[in-house]
Amino acid sequence: MKRPEWDEYFLKLARVVKERSNCLRGAVGVVVVKDRHIIATGYNGTPAGVKNCFEGGCERCLHREKNILSENERKDLCLCLHAEQNSLLQAAYHGIPTKGATMYATTAPCLQCAKAIINAGIVKVIYEENHQDDLGIELMSSVGIKVDQYKKS
């Protein structure tokens, strides 16, 4: 039996976390790790107590699904949290510092999440799939956060 190396292990867990997503538009999972210990997880979807996105909780996602809105139209109306935001908020909610941690994500962070990642003190981001743009990666890299796309060897 071959044990997975650490990056592969934490990304496999991020894939399991993404199964909890309740967003109509796609699923993303995140695991935040410090000293090889999981300190937080997050998936995308509506805030706690709000009807699940796939049950109609986010009207913007519903309109996107029905092609009433285009892909980048009215993002300000979306109620869903991104997986990265959710993981950082969960750590804060439980009083767990993220300074110096590594984030494993099934998809590269967007620009909005990159700003939160920077201010949360995350020092490394490892992701599997590209985001529709590279603005998040560019911003994180510009401030010295190590950002790598995982390629299974």
PDB file of C-alpha atoms in Angstrom:
ATOM      1  CA  MET A   1       0.000   0.000   0.000  1.00  0.00           C
ATOM      2  CA  LYS A   2       1.314   3.432  -0.995  1.00  0.00           C
ATOM      3  CA  ARG A   3       0.592   6.246   1.424  1.00  0.00           C
ATOM      4  CA  PRO A   4      -0.275   9.584  -0.211  1.00  0.00           C
ATOM      5  CA  GLU A   5       2.188  12.405   0.287  1.00  0.00           C
ATOM      6  CA  TRP A   6       0.894  15.343   2.357  1.00  0.00           C
ATOM      7  CA  ASP A   7      -0.308  17.603  -0.469  1.00  0.00           C
ATOM      8  CA  GLU A   8      -2.192  14.749  -2.112  1.00  0.00           C
ATOM      9  CA  TYR A   9      -3.695  13.736   1.247  1.00  0.00           C
ATOM     10  CA  PHE A  10      -5.027  17.207   2.087  1.00  0.00           C
ATOM     11  CA  LEU A  11      -6.367  17.746  -1.444  1.00  0.00           C
ATOM     12  CA  LYS A  12      -8.219  14.424  -1.242  1.00  0.00           C
ATOM     13  CA  LEU A  13      -9.814  15.709   1.956  1.00  0.00           C
ATOM     14  CA  ALA A  14     -10.709  18.995   0.218  1.00  0.00           C
ATOM     15  CA  ARG A  15     -12.517  16.933  -2.442  1.00  0.00           C
ATOM     16  CA  VAL A  16     -14.549  15.247   0.305  1.00  0.00           C
ATOM     17  CA  VAL A  17     -15.322  18.640   1.903  1.00  0.00           C
ATOM     18  CA  LYS A  18     -16.598  19.959  -1.446  1.00  0.00           C
ATOM     19  CA  GLU A  19     -19.290  17.259  -1.383  1.00  0.00           C
ATOM     20  CA  ARG A  20     -21.036  19.368   1.319  1.00  0.00           C
ATOM     21  CA  SER A  21     -21.435  22.313  -1.098  1.00  0.00           C
ATOM     22  CA  ASN A  22     -25.009  23.405  -1.606  1.00  0.00           C
ATOM     23  CA  CYS A  23     -24.366  25.810  -4.513  1.00  0.00           C
ATOM     24  CA  LEU A  24     -26.189  25.260  -7.795  1.00  0.00           C
ATOM     25  CA  ARG A  25     -23.323  26.667  -9.827  1.00  0.00           C
ATOM     26  CA  GLY A  26     -20.506  24.352  -8.730  1.00  0.00           C
ATOM     27  CA  ALA A  27     -18.728  22.849  -5.769  1.00  0.00           C
ATOM     28  CA  VAL A  28     -15.439  23.875  -4.178  1.00  0.00           C
ATOM     29  CA  GLY A  29     -13.782  22.470  -1.077  1.00  0.00           C
ATOM     30  CA  VAL A  30     -11.005  23.857   1.118  1.00  0.00           C
ATOM     31  CA  VAL A  31      -8.880  22.487   3.931  1.00  0.00           C
ATOM     32  CA  VAL A  32      -6.712  24.844   6.006  1.00  0.00           C
ATOM     33  CA  VAL A  33      -3.695  23.178   7.572  1.00  0.00           C
ATOM     34  CA  LYS A  34      -1.038  24.241  10.047  1.00  0.00           C
ATOM     35  CA  ASP A  35       1.842  21.978  11.050  1.00  0.00           C
ATOM     36  CA  ARG A  36       0.144  19.097   9.192  1.00  0.00           C
ATOM     37  CA  HIS A  37      -3.018  19.458  11.307  1.00  0.00           C
ATOM     38  CA  ILE A  38      -6.377  20.508   9.887  1.00  0.00           C
ATOM     39  CA  ILE A  39      -7.519  23.724  11.537  1.00  0.00           C
ATOM     40  CA  ALA A  40     -10.565  24.498   9.342  1.00  0.00           C
ATOM     41  CA  THR A  41     -12.549  23.354   6.334  1.00  0.00           C
ATOM     42  CA  GLY A  42     -14.952  25.150   4.045  1.00  0.00           C
ATOM     43  CA  TYR A  43     -17.241  24.601   1.101  1.00  0.00           C
ATOM     44  CA  ASN A  44     -19.276  27.022  -0.971  1.00  0.00           C
ATOM     45  CA  GLY A  45     -22.923  27.675  -0.316  1.00  0.00           C
ATOM     46  CA  THR A  46     -25.399  29.839   1.524  1.00  0.00           C
ATOM     47  CA  PRO A  47     -24.701  31.082   5.074  1.00  0.00           C
ATOM     48  CA  ALA A  48     -25.809  29.017   8.072  1.00  0.00           C
ATOM     49  CA  GLY A  49     -29.559  29.247   8.597  1.00  0.00           C
ATOM     50  CA  VAL A  50     -30.278  30.380   5.028  1.00  0.00           C
ATOM     51  CA  LYS A  51     -32.118  27.992   2.710  1.00  0.00           C
ATOM     52  CA  ASN A  52     -29.642  25.950   0.644  1.00  0.00           C
ATOM     53  CA  CYS A  53     -28.746  27.395  -2.736  1.00  0.00           C
ATOM     54  CA  PHE A  54     -29.939  24.254  -4.551  1.00  0.00           C
ATOM     55  CA  GLU A  55     -33.299  24.655  -2.765  1.00  0.00           C
ATOM     56  CA  GLY A  56     -33.704  28.206  -4.064  1.00  0.00           C
ATOM     57  CA  GLY A  57     -31.900  30.012  -1.241  1.00  0.00           C
ATOM     58  CA  CYS A  58     -29.816  32.112  -3.631  1.00  0.00           C
ATOM     59  CA  GLU A  59     -31.940  33.835  -6.236  1.00  0.00           C
ATOM     60  CA  ARG A  60     -28.879  34.949  -8.216  1.00  0.00           C
ATOM     61  CA  CYS A  61     -27.651  31.349  -8.642  1.00  0.00           C
ATOM     62  CA  LEU A  62     -31.180  30.304  -9.568  1.00  0.00           C
ATOM     63  CA  HIS A  63     -31.295  33.015 -12.226  1.00  0.00           C
ATOM     64  CA  ARG A  64     -27.883  31.930 -13.522  1.00  0.00           C
ATOM     65  CA  GLU A  65     -29.080  28.337 -13.734  1.00  0.00           C
ATOM     66  CA  LYS A  66     -32.121  29.468 -15.775  1.00  0.00           C
ATOM     67  CA  ASN A  67     -29.936  31.742 -18.001  1.00  0.00           C
ATOM     68  CA  ILE A  68     -31.783  34.851 -16.812  1.00  0.00           C
ATOM     69  CA  LEU A  69     -28.413  36.327 -15.786  1.00  0.00           C
ATOM     70  CA  SER A  70     -25.083  35.900 -17.577  1.00  0.00           C
ATOM     71  CA  GLU A  71     -22.033  34.351 -15.917  1.00  0.00           C
ATOM     72  CA  ASN A  72     -20.517  37.513 -14.440  1.00  0.00           C
ATOM     73  CA  GLU A  73     -23.688  39.566 -14.126  1.00  0.00           C
ATOM     74  CA  ARG A  74     -24.847  40.805 -10.700  1.00  0.00           C
ATOM     75  CA  LYS A  75     -22.342  38.838  -8.622  1.00  0.00           C
ATOM     76  CA  ASP A  76     -23.186  41.297  -5.835  1.00  0.00           C
ATOM     77  CA  LEU A  77     -26.577  39.576  -5.438  1.00  0.00           C
ATOM     78  CA  CYS A  78     -25.138  36.110  -4.773  1.00  0.00           C
ATOM     79  CA  LEU A  79     -25.793  34.904  -1.213  1.00  0.00           C
ATOM     80  CA  CYS A  80     -23.317  32.029  -1.408  1.00  0.00           C
ATOM     81  CA  LEU A  81     -20.035  32.144   0.465  1.00  0.00           C
ATOM     82  CA  HIS A  82     -16.955  30.835  -1.285  1.00  0.00           C
ATOM     83  CA  ALA A  83     -15.215  27.817   0.244  1.00  0.00           C
ATOM     84  CA  GLU A  84     -12.137  29.906   1.076  1.00  0.00           C
ATOM     85  CA  GLN A  85     -14.253  32.509   2.882  1.00  0.00           C
ATOM     86  CA  ASN A  86     -16.142  29.809   4.740  1.00  0.00           C
ATOM     87  CA  SER A  87     -12.949  28.122   5.954  1.00  0.00           C
ATOM     88  CA  LEU A  88     -11.474  31.398   7.214  1.00  0.00           C
ATOM     89  CA  LEU A  89     -14.726  32.362   8.911  1.00  0.00           C
ATOM     90  CA  GLN A  90     -14.963  28.953  10.590  1.00  0.00           C
ATOM     91  CA  ALA A  91     -11.443  29.340  11.951  1.00  0.00           C
ATOM     92  CA  ALA A  92     -12.300  32.833  13.255  1.00  0.00           C
ATOM     93  CA  TYR A  93     -15.607  31.632  14.737  1.00  0.00           C
ATOM     94  CA  HIS A  94     -13.751  28.986  16.722  1.00  0.00           C
ATOM     95  CA  GLY A  95     -10.863  31.296  17.672  1.00  0.00           C
ATOM     96  CA  ILE A  96      -8.257  29.418  15.637  1.00  0.00           C
ATOM     97  CA  PRO A  97      -5.458  31.561  14.174  1.00  0.00           C
ATOM     98  CA  THR A  98      -4.694  31.047  10.483  1.00  0.00           C
ATOM     99  CA  LYS A  99      -1.421  32.982  10.430  1.00  0.00           C
ATOM    100  CA  GLY A 100       1.261  30.806   8.859  1.00  0.00           C
ATOM    101  CA  ALA A 101      -1.201  28.176   7.572  1.00  0.00           C
ATOM    102  CA  THR A 102      -1.496  26.477   4.193  1.00  0.00           C
ATOM    103  CA  MET A 103      -4.771  26.367   2.270  1.00  0.00           C
ATOM    104  CA  TYR A 104      -5.621  23.403   0.050  1.00  0.00           C
ATOM    105  CA  ALA A 105      -8.386  24.154  -2.461  1.00  0.00           C
ATOM    106  CA  THR A 106     -10.068  22.180  -5.193  1.00  0.00           C
ATOM    107  CA  THR A 107     -10.186  25.394  -7.301  1.00  0.00           C
ATOM    108  CA  ALA A 108      -7.794  28.359  -7.347  1.00  0.00           C
ATOM    109  CA  PRO A 109      -9.056  31.297  -5.252  1.00  0.00           C
ATOM    110  CA  CYS A 110     -10.769  34.224  -6.956  1.00  0.00           C
ATOM    111  CA  LEU A 111      -9.658  37.808  -6.404  1.00  0.00           C
ATOM    112  CA  GLN A 112     -12.121  38.402  -3.542  1.00  0.00           C
ATOM    113  CA  CYS A 113     -10.968  35.288  -1.695  1.00  0.00           C
ATOM    114  CA  ALA A 114      -7.316  36.132  -2.371  1.00  0.00           C
ATOM    115  CA  LYS A 115      -7.746  39.389  -0.451  1.00  0.00           C
ATOM    116  CA  ALA A 116      -9.173  37.495   2.534  1.00  0.00           C
ATOM    117  CA  ILE A 117      -6.421  34.867   2.324  1.00  0.00           C
ATOM    118  CA  ILE A 118      -3.749  37.577   2.411  1.00  0.00           C
ATOM    119  CA  ASN A 119      -5.240  39.301   5.451  1.00  0.00           C
ATOM    120  CA  ALA A 120      -5.761  35.959   7.233  1.00  0.00           C
ATOM    121  CA  GLY A 121      -2.006  35.325   7.145  1.00  0.00           C
ATOM    122  CA  ILE A 122      -2.129  32.239   4.916  1.00  0.00           C
ATOM    123  CA  VAL A 123       1.402  31.660   3.572  1.00  0.00           C
ATOM    124  CA  LYS A 124       0.792  28.957   0.970  1.00  0.00           C
ATOM    125  CA  VAL A 125      -2.088  27.953  -1.316  1.00  0.00           C
ATOM    126  CA  ILE A 126      -2.151  24.672  -3.193  1.00  0.00           C
ATOM    127  CA  TYR A 127      -5.009  24.147  -5.620  1.00  0.00           C
ATOM    128  CA  GLU A 128      -6.115  21.602  -8.201  1.00  0.00           C
ATOM    129  CA  GLU A 129      -8.219  23.337 -10.877  1.00  0.00           C
ATOM    130  CA  ASN A 130      -7.753  26.789 -12.356  1.00  0.00           C
ATOM    131  CA  HIS A 131     -10.254  29.577 -11.722  1.00  0.00           C
ATOM    132  CA  GLN A 132     -11.784  31.399 -14.703  1.00  0.00           C
ATOM    133  CA  ASP A 133      -9.177  34.144 -14.210  1.00  0.00           C
ATOM    134  CA  ASP A 134      -5.740  34.387 -12.616  1.00  0.00           C
ATOM    135  CA  LEU A 135      -6.307  37.608 -10.660  1.00  0.00           C
ATOM    136  CA  GLY A 136      -6.398  35.852  -7.280  1.00  0.00           C
ATOM    137  CA  ILE A 137      -3.204  33.935  -7.994  1.00  0.00           C
ATOM    138  CA  GLU A 138      -1.487  37.077  -9.262  1.00  0.00           C
ATOM    139  CA  LEU A 139      -2.423  39.088  -6.164  1.00  0.00           C
ATOM    140  CA  MET A 140      -1.385  36.393  -3.680  1.00  0.00           C
ATOM    141  CA  SER A 141       1.902  35.832  -5.516  1.00  0.00           C
ATOM    142  CA  SER A 142       2.615  39.576  -5.557  1.00  0.00           C
ATOM    143  CA  VAL A 143       2.658  39.672  -1.742  1.00  0.00           C
ATOM    144  CA  GLY A 144       4.825  36.580  -1.341  1.00  0.00           C
ATOM    145  CA  ILE A 145       2.230  33.862  -0.775  1.00  0.00           C
ATOM    146  CA  LYS A 146       3.485  30.655  -2.356  1.00  0.00           C
ATOM    147  CA  VAL A 147       0.819  29.502  -4.824  1.00  0.00           C
ATOM    148  CA  ASP A 148       1.100  26.153  -6.599  1.00  0.00           C
ATOM    149  CA  GLN A 149      -1.180  24.100  -8.784  1.00  0.00           C
ATOM    150  CA  TYR A 150      -0.959  20.494  -7.654  1.00  0.00           C
ATOM    151  CA  LYS A 151       0.123  18.053 -10.305  1.00  0.00           C
ATOM    152  CA  LYS A 152       0.069  14.436  -9.214  1.00  0.00           C
ATOM    153  CA  SER A 153       3.444  12.895  -9.970  1.00  0.00           C
TER     154      SER A 153
END
